[in-house]
Coordinates of C-alpha atoms in Angstrom, one line a residue:
X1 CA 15.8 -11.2 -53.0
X2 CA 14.4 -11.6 -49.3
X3 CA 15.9 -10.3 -46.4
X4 CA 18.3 -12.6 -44.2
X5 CA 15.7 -11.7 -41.4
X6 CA 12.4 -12.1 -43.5
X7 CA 13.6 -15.6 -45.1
X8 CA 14.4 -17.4 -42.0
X9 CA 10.9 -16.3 -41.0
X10 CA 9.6 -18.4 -43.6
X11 CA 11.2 -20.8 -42.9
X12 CA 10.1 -21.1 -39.4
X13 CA 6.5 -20.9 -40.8
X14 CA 7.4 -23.5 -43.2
X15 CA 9.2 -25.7 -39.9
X16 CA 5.9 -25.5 -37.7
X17 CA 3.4 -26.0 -40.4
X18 CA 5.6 -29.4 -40.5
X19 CA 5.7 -29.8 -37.1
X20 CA 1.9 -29.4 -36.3
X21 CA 0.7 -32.3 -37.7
X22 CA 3.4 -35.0 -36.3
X23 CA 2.3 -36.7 -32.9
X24 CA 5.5 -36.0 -30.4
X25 CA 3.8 -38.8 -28.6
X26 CA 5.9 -40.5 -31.0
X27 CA 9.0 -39.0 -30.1
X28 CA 11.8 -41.4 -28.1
X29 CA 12.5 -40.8 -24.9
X30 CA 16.0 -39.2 -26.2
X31 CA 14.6 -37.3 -28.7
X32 CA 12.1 -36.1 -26.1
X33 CA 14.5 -34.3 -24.0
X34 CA 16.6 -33.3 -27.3
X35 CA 13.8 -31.6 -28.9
X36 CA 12.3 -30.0 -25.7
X37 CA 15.9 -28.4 -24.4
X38 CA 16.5 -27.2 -28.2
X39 CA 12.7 -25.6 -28.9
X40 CA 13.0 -24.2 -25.4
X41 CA 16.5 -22.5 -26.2
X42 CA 15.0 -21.3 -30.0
X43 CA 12.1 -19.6 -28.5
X44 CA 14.6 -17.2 -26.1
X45 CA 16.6 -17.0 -29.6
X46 CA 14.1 -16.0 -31.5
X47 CA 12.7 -13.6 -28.9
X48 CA 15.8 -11.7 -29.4
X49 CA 15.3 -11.7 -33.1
X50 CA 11.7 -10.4 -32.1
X51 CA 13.6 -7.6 -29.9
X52 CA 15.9 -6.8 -32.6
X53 CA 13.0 -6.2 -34.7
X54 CA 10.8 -4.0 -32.6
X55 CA 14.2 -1.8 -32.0
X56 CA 13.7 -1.1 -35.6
X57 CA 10.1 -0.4 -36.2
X58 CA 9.8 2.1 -32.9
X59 CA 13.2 3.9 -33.9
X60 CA 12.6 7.5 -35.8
X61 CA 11.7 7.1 -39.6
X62 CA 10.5 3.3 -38.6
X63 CA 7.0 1.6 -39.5
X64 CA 5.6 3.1 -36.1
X65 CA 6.2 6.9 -37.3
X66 CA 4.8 5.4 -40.7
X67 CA 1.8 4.0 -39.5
X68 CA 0.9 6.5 -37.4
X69 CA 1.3 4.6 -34.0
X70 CA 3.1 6.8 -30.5
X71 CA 5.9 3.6 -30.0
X72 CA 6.3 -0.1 -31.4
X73 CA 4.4 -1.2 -28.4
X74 CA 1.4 0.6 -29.4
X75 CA 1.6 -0.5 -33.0
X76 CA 2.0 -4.3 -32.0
X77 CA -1.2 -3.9 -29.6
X78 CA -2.9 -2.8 -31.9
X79 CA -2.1 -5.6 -34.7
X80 CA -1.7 -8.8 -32.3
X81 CA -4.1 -7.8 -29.4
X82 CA -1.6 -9.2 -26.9
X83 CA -2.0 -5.9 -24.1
X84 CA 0.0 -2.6 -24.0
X85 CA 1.7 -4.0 -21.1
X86 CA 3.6 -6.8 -22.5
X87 CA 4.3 -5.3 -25.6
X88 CA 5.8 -2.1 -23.3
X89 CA 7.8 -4.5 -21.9
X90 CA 9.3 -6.2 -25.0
X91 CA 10.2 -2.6 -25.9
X92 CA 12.0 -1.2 -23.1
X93 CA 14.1 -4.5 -23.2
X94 CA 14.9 -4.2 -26.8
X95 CA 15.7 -0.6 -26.0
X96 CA 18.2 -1.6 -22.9
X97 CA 20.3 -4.4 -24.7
X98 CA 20.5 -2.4 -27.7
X99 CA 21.3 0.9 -26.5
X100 CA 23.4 0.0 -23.5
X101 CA 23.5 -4.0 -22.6
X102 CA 25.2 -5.1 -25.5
X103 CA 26.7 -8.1 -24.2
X104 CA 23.5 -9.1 -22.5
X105 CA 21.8 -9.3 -26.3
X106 CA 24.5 -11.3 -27.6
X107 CA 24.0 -13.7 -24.8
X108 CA 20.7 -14.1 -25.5
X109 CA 21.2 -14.4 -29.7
X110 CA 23.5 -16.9 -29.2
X111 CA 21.9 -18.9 -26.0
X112 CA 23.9 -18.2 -23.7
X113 CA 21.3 -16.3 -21.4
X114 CA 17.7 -17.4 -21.1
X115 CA 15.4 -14.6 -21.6
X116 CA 14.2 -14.8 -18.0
X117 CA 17.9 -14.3 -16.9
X118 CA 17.9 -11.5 -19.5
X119 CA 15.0 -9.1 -18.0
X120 CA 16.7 -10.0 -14.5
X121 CA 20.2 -9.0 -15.6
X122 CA 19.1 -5.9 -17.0
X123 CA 16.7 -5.0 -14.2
X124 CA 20.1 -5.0 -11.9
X125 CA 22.0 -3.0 -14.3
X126 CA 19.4 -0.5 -15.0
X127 CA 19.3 -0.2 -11.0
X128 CA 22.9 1.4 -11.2
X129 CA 22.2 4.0 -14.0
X130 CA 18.9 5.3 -13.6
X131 CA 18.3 8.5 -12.2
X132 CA 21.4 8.9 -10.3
X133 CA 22.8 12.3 -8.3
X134 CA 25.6 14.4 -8.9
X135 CA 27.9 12.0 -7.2
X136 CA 26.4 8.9 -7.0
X137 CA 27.4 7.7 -11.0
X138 CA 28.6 4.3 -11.2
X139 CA 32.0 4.6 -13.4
X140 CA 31.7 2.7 -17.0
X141 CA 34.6 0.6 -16.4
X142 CA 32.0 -0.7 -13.4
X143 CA 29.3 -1.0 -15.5
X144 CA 31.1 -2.7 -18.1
X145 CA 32.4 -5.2 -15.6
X146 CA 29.0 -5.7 -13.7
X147 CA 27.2 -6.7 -16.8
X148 CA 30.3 -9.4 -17.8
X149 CA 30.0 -11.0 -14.5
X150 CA 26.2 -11.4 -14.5
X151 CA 26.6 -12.5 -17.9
X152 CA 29.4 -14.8 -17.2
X153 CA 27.3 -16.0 -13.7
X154 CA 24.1 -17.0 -16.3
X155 CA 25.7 -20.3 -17.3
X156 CA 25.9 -21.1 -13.7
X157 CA 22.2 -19.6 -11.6
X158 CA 18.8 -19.3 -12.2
X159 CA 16.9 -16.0 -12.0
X160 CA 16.2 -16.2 -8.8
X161 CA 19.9 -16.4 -8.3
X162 CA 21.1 -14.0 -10.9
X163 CA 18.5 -11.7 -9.4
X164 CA 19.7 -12.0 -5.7
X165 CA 23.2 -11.6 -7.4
X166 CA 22.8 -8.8 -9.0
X167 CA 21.1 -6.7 -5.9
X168 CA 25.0 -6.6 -4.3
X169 CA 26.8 -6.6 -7.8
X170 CA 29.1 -3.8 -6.7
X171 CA 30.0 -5.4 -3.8
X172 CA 32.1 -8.1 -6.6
X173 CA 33.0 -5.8 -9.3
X174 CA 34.0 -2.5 -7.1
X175 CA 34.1 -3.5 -3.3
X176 CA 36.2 -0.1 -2.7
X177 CA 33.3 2.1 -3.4
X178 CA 30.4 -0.2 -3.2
X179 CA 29.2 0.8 1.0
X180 CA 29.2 4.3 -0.2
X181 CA 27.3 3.8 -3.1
X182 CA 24.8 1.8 -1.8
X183 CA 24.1 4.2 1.2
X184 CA 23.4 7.1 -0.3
X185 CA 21.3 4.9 -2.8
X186 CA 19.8 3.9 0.6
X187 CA 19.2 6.9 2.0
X188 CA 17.1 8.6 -1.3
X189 CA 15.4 5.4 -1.6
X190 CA 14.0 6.2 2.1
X191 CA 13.4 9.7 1.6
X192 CA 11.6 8.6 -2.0
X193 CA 9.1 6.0 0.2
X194 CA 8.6 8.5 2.9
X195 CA 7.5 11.2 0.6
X196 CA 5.2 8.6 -1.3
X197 CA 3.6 7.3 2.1
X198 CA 0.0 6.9 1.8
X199 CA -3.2 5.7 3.3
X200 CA -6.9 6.0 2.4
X201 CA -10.1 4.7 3.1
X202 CA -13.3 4.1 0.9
X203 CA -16.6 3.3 2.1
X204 CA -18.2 0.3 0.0
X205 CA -21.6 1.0 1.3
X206 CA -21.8 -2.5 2.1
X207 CA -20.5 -2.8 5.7
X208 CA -17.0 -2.9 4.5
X209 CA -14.5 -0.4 3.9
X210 CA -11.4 -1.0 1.1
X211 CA -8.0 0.8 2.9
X212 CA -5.6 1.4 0.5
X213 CA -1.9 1.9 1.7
X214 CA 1.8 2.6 0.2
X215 CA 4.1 2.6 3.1
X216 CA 8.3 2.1 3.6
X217 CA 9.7 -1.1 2.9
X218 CA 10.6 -1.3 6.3
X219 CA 7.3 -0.5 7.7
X220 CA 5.6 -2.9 6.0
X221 CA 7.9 -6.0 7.1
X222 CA 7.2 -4.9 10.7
X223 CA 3.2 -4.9 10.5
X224 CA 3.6 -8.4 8.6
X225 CA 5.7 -9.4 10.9
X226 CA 2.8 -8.7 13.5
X227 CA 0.2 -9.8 11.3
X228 CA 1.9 -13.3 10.9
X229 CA 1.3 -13.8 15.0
X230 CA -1.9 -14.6 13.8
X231 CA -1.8 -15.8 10.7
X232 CA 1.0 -18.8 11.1
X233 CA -0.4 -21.9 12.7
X234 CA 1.2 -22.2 15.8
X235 CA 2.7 -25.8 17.4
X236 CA 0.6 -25.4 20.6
X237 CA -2.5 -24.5 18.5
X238 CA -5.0 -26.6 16.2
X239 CA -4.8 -25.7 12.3
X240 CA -8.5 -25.1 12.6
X241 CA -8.5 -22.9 15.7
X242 CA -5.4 -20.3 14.5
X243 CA -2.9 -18.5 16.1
X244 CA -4.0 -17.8 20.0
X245 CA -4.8 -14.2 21.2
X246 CA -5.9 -12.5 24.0
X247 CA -9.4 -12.4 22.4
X248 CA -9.4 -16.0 21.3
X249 CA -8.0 -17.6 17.8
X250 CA -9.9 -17.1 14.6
X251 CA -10.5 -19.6 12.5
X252 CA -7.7 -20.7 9.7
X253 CA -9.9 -23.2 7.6
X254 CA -13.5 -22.8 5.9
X255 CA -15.6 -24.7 8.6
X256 CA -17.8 -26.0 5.6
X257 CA -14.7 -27.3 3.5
X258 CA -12.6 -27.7 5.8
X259 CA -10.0 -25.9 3.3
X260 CA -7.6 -23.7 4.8
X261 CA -8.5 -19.5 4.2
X262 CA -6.9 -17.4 1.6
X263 CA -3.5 -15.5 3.1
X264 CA -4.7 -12.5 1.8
X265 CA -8.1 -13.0 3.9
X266 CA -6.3 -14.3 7.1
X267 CA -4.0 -11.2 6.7
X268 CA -7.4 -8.9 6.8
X269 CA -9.1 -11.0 9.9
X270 CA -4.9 -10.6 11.7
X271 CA -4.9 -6.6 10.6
X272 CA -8.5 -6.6 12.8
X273 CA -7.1 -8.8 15.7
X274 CA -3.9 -6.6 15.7
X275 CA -5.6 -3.1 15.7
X276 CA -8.1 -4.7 18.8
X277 CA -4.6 -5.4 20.9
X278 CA -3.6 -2.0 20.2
X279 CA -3.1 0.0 23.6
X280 CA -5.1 2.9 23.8
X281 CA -2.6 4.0 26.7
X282 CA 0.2 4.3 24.3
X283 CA -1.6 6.5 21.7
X284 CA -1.1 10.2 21.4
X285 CA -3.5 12.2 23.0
X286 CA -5.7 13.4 20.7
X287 CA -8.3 16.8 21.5
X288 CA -7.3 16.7 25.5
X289 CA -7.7 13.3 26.2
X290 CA -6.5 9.7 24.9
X291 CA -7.4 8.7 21.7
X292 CA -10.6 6.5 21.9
X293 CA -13.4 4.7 20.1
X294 CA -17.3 5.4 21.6
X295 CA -19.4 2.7 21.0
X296 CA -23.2 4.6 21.6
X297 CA -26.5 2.2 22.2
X298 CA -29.5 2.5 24.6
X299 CA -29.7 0.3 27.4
X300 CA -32.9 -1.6 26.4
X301 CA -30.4 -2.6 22.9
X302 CA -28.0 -3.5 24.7
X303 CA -29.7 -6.0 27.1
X304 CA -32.2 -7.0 24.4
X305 CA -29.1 -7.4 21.8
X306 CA -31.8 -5.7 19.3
X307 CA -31.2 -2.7 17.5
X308 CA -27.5 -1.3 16.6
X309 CA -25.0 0.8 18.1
X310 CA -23.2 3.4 16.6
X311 CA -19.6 4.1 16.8
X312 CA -18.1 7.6 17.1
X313 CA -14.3 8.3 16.2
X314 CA -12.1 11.1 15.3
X315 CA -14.8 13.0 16.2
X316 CA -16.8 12.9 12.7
X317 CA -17.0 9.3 11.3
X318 CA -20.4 7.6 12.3
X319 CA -20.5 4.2 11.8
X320 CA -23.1 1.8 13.0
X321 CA -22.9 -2.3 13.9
X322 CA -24.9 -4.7 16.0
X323 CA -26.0 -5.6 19.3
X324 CA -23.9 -8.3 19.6
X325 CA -20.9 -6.8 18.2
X326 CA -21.1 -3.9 21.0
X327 CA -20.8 -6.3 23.5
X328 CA -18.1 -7.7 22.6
X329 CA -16.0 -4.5 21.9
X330 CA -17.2 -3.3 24.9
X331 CA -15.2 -6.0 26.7
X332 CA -12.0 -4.8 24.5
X333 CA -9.0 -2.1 25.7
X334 CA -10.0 1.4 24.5
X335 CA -13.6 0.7 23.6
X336 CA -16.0 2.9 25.8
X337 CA -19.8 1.7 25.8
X338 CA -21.6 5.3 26.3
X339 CA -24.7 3.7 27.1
X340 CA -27.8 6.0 26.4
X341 CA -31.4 7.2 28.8
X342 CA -34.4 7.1 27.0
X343 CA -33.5 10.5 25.8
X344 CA -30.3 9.6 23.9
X345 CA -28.0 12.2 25.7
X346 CA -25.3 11.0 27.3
X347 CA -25.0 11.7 31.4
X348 CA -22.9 14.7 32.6
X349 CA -19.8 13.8 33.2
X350 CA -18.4 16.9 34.5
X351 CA -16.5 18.4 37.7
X352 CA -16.5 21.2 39.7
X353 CA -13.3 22.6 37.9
X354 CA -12.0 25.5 35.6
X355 CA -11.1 22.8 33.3
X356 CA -13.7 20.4 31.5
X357 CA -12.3 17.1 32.0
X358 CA -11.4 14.3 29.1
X359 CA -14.9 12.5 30.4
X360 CA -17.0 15.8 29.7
X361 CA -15.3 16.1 26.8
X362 CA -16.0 12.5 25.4
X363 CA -19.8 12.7 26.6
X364 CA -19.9 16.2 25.0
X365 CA -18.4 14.8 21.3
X366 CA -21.4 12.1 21.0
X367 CA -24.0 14.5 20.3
X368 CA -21.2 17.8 18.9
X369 CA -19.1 16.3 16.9
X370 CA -17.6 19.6 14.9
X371 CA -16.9 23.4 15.6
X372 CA -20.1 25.1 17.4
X373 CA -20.1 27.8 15.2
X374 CA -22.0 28.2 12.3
X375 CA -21.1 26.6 9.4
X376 CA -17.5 25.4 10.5
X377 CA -16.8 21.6 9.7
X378 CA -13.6 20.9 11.9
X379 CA -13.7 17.9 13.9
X380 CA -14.6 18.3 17.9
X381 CA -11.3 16.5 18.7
X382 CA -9.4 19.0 17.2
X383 CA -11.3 21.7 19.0
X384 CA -10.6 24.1 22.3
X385 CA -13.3 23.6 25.1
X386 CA -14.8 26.8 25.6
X387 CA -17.2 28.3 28.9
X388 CA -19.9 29.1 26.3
X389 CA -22.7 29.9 28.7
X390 CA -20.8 32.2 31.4
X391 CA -17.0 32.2 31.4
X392 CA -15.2 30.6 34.5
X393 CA -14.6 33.9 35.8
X394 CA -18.0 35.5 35.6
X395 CA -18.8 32.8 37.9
X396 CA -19.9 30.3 35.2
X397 CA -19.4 26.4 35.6
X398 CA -17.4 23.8 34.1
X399 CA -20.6 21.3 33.9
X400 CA -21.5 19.3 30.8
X401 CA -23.6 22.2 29.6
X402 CA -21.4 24.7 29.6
X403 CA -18.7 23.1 27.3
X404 CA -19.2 24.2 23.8
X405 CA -16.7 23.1 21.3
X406 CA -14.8 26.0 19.4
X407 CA -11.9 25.2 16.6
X408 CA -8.7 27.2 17.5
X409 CA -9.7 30.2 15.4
X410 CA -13.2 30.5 16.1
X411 CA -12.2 30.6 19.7
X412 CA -9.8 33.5 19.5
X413 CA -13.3 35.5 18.1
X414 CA -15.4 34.5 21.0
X415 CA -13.0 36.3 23.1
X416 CA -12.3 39.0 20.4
X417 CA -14.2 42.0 21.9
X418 CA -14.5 42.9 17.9
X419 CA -17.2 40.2 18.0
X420 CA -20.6 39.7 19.3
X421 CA -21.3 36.0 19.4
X422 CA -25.5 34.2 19.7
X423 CA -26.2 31.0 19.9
X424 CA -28.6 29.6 17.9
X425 CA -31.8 27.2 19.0
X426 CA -30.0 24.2 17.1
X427 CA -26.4 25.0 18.7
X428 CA -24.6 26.5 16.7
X429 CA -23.0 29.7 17.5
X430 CA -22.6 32.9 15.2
X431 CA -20.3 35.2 15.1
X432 CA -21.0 38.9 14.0
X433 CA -18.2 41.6 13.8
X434 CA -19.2 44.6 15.8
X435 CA -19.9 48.4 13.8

């Protein structure tokens, strides 16, 4: 005799090969809504039969193991072709309201909770259980009282709701303990997104650069914050012209279509606007002087607007753009037009000083841009500024050409009397321990 389980499969199969041949054109208007409210409630039903089942096959000794497959997610892939990742997630819920969200299965066997609601409910409860510190363990009586009010709270909201609820759950069900809880949950969470901050950048090789970034919660509502100053049409401002700024709008809509821009594309032109308003004045200094940008070009480019410029920053990233596109940074904060002789080397910039200045230093880093000596790769802006023709107190100068760009190390060996020091007809300077 069949299985409880595997005959009212059947006759499900045996319900829908019925049902696939009737028109529910036909239906009534009552039967309409009926049928719709009743299949949509039968679906979340049987999903938890589904869940039930998978619990099963991925436990130890189940078909999984039999078959040879890691987990009942895997084993399902493979056979219905549906993706790891939904399959994943079926199991981890089967796996939550069997093995600690009881009530939150029953609700969903008997239609009391939606499955939506379901994954929301447990997604707040698993919140409060996983990973926690010595110290920070939410009490089962809590637990057991958090899941029966979101349970309870299911025949009243929507996900959204439940969701929102369930964020501050402890705040119903334990208000005594809930500020402390939450703060120290707080706090890790902080230290968690600090330790995981990130930022890269990769080159496409075609004029555009992807910047990948995983920043603090908090971080990134402030830059969208600042983004949306450009992005959200404004009262005083056309929809086609975009949020004013000091540089002008940018367009919000396609001025072919007329269709207003992706977000995520107005975001990218707003994250250019934004980094243009920067002030260079408020930057950290950076290798003796304020953190800039060089823009490099000849004047005959520049005039002509032929040719392309190249821009210089952090002292090793060369990057090159138009004519036209020079001029215009060039009329920006922080954007220094170095504009070149016919020889390509940059005027002397220097003064009558002991100290090169943040102007030699700048005209010296568009044709240095690393360590002098030989072989060393760190950036000039991270470098000392060393008298490498006759030191300052041999009666040497502070001119353009005396300035030779030495990392920290490499500087302590020039004036190491252990080392003897030439420099080389390209530059460079090598360093060769005395015998």
């Amino acid at each position: 005799m069949a299985h409880p389980i595997a005959h009212a499969v059947a006759l499900v199969d045996e319900a829908l090969t019925c049902a696939r041949v009737a028109d529910p054109g036909l239906l009534s208007e009552d039967e309409q809504r009926d049928v719709l409210l009743r299949l949509s409630q039968q679906v979340d039903q049987l999903e938890s039969l589904r869940l039930r089942v998978i619990g099963v096959v991925g436990a130890a000794g189940g078909v999984a193991e039999s078959d040879g497959a890691r987990s009942a997610a895997s084993w399902l892939t493979a056979r219905m072709r549906t993706g790891f990742g939904p399959a994943r997630a079926a199991e981890r819920l089967a796996e939550a309201i069997t093995d600690r969200w009881q009530r939150v299965g029953a609700g969903l066997e008997d239609g009391s909770v939606n499955l939506p609601q379901a994954r929301v409910i447990v997604r707040a409860l698993e919140s409060l259980v996983v990973d926690p510190l010595p110290g920070e363990e939410v009490p089962v009586e809590v637990l057991a009282a958090a899941e029966a009010h979101l349970v309870a709270q299911a025949a009243v909201f929507d996900p959204g709701q439940l969701e929102r609820l369930g964020a501050k759950i402890l705040e119903v069900v334990a208000p005594a303990t809930c500020e402390e809880h939450e703060r120290r949950l707080l706090e890790r969470a902080e230290r968690r997104a600090n330790a995981a901050t990130r930022l890269t950048f990769r080159r496409r090789g075609d004029g555009a650069t992807d910047v990948a970034a995983r920043i603090p919660d908090h971080v990134a509502a402030r830059l969208k914050t600042y983004l949306e100053a450009w992005t959200a049409p404004r009262q005083d401002d056309s929809t086609r012209c975009g949020a004013a700024t000091p540089f002008g709008g940018f367009a919000q809509r396609d001025p072919a279509t007329g269709v207003r821009l992706p977000q995520e594309r107005l975001r990218g032109q707003a994250f250019c606007a934004f980094l243009e308003a920067a002030d260079p004045g408020r930057m950290p200094v950076h290798g003796g002087g304020a953190t800039r940008v060089v823009v490099t070009m000849t004047l005959e480019e520049l005039r002509s607007g032929a040719g392309v410029g190249t821009v210089l920053s952090n002292g090793e990233e060369v990057t090159t753009m138009s004519a036209g596109q020079v001029r215009r940074l060039a009329c920006q904060a922080g954007i220094i037009p170095a504009v070149l002789g016919s020889d390509s080397v940059p005027m002397d910039l220097g003064r009558s000083s002991r100290f090169f200045t943040p102007g030699q230093r700048l005209a010296k880093s568009l044709t240095h841009l690393v360590c002098a000596a030989e072989g060393c790769s760190v950036p000039s802006t991270w470098c000392d500024g060393h008298h490498g023709r006759d030191p300052w107190g041999a009666g040497g100068g502070s001119d353009l050409a005396d300035l030779t760009f030495l990392c920290p190390w490499h500087h302590q060996r020039a004036h190491d009397n252990g080392y003897t020091t030439k420099t080389l007809p390209n530059g460079d300077v090598r360093f060769t321990r005395r015998t």
